[in-house]
Short mmCIF file of C-alpha atoms in Angstrom, two decimals:
data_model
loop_
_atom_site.label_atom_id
_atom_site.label_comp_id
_atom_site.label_asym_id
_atom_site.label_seq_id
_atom_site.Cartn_x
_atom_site.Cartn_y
_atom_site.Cartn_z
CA UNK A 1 -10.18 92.27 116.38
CA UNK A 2 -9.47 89.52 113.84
CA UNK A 3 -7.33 90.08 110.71
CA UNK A 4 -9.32 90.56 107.39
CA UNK A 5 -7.43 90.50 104.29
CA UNK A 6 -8.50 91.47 100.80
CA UNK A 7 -6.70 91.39 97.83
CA UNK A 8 -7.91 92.96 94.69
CA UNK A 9 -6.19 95.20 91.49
CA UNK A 10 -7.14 98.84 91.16
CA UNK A 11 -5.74 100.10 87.81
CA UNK A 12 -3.13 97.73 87.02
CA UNK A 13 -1.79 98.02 90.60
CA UNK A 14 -1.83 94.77 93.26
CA UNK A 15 -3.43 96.18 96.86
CA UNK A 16 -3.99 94.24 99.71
CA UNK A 17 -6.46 95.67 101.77
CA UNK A 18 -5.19 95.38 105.58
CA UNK A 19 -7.93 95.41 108.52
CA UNK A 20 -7.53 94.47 112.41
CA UNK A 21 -4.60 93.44 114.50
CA UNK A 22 -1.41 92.06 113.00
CA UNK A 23 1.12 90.35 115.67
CA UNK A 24 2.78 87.51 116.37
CA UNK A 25 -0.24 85.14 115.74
CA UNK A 26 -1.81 87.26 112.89
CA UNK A 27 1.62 87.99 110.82
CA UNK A 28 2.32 84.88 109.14
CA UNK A 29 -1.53 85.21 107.09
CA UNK A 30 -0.34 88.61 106.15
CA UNK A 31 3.15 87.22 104.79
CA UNK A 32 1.17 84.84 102.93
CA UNK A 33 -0.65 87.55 101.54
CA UNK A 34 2.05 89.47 100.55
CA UNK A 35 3.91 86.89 98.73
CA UNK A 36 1.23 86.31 97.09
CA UNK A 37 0.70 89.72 95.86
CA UNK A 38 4.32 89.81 94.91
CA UNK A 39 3.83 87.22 92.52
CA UNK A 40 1.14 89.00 90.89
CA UNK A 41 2.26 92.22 90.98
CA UNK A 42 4.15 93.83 87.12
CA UNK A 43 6.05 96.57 89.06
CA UNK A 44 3.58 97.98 92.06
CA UNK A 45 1.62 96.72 95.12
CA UNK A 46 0.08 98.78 97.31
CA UNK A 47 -0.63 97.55 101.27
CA UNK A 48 -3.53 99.42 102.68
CA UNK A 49 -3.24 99.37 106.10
CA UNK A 50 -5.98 102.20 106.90
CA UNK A 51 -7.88 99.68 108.48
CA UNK A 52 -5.31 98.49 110.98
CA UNK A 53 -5.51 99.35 114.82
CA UNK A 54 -2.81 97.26 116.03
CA UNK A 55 0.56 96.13 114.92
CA UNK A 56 3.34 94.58 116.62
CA UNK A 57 6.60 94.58 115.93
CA UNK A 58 6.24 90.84 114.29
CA UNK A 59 3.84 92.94 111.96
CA UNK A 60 6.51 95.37 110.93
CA UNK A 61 9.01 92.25 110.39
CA UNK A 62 6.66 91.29 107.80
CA UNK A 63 6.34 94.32 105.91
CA UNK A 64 10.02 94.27 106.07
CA UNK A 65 10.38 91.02 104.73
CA UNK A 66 7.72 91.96 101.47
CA UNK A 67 9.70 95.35 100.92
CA UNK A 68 13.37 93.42 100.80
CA UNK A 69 11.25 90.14 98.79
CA UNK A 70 9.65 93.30 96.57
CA UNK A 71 12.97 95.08 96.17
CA UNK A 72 14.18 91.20 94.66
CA UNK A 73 11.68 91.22 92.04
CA UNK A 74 11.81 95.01 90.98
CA UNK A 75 8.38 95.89 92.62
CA UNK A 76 7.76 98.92 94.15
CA UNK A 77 6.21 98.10 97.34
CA UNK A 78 4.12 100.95 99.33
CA UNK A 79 2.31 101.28 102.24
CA UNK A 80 -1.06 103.34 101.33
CA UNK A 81 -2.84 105.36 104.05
CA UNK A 82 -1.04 103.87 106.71
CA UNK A 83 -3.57 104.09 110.21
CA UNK A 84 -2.17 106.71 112.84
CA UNK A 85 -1.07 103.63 114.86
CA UNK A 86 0.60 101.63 112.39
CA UNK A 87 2.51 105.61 111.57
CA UNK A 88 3.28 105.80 115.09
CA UNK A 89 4.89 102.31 115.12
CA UNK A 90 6.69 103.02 112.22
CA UNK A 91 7.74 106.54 113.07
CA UNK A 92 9.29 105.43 116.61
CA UNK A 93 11.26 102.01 114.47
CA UNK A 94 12.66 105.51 112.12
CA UNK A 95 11.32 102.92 109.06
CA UNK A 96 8.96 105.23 107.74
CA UNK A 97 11.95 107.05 106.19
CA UNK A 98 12.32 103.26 104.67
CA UNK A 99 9.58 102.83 103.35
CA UNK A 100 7.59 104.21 100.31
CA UNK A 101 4.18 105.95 101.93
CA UNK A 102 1.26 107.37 100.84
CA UNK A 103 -0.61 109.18 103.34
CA UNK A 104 -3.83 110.82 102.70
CA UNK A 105 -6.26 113.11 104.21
#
């Protein structure tokens, strides 16, 4: 399944909308996209990755890289409805005591 990306503001917030596999091949579009939300964002961006059914670990390297590129700018950079495969990635790397998470549902 491709990567689709889709960036949009919701109420003064930056979200990027996250949909399909990120790896190795797929990662640097979404580090693209992120850096480009960071230099939107005021003070929040939001990364949606509801839609996501795969991610590799060169996925999690680049949500590492926007949180500690987010952190630089004094942006509060959260993962929003994280998928239950993305969670489980992130649960057995121990970062999703790292990062900021919404969860819903």
């Amino acid at each position: 399944m491709a990567l689709k990306l889709n960036r949009h503001e919701e109420e003064g917030i930056q979200v990027l909308r996250v949909s399909g596999e990120v790896d190795l091949y797929s990662s640097p579009e979404l580090r693209i996209a992120v850096q480009t939300l960071l230099d939107r964002a005021k003070d929040r961006v939001h990364i949606d990755l509801s839609g996501v059914a795969y991610m590799d670990s060169s996925g999690v390297a680049t949500l590492v890289e926007g949180m500690r590129n987010a952190r630089a700018c004094d942006v509060a950079f959260v993962l929003y409805a994280p998928s239950e495969s993305v969670m489980k990635v992130l649960t057995l790397s121990r970062l999703d005591s790292v990062f900021d998470i919404i969860e819903t549902g």
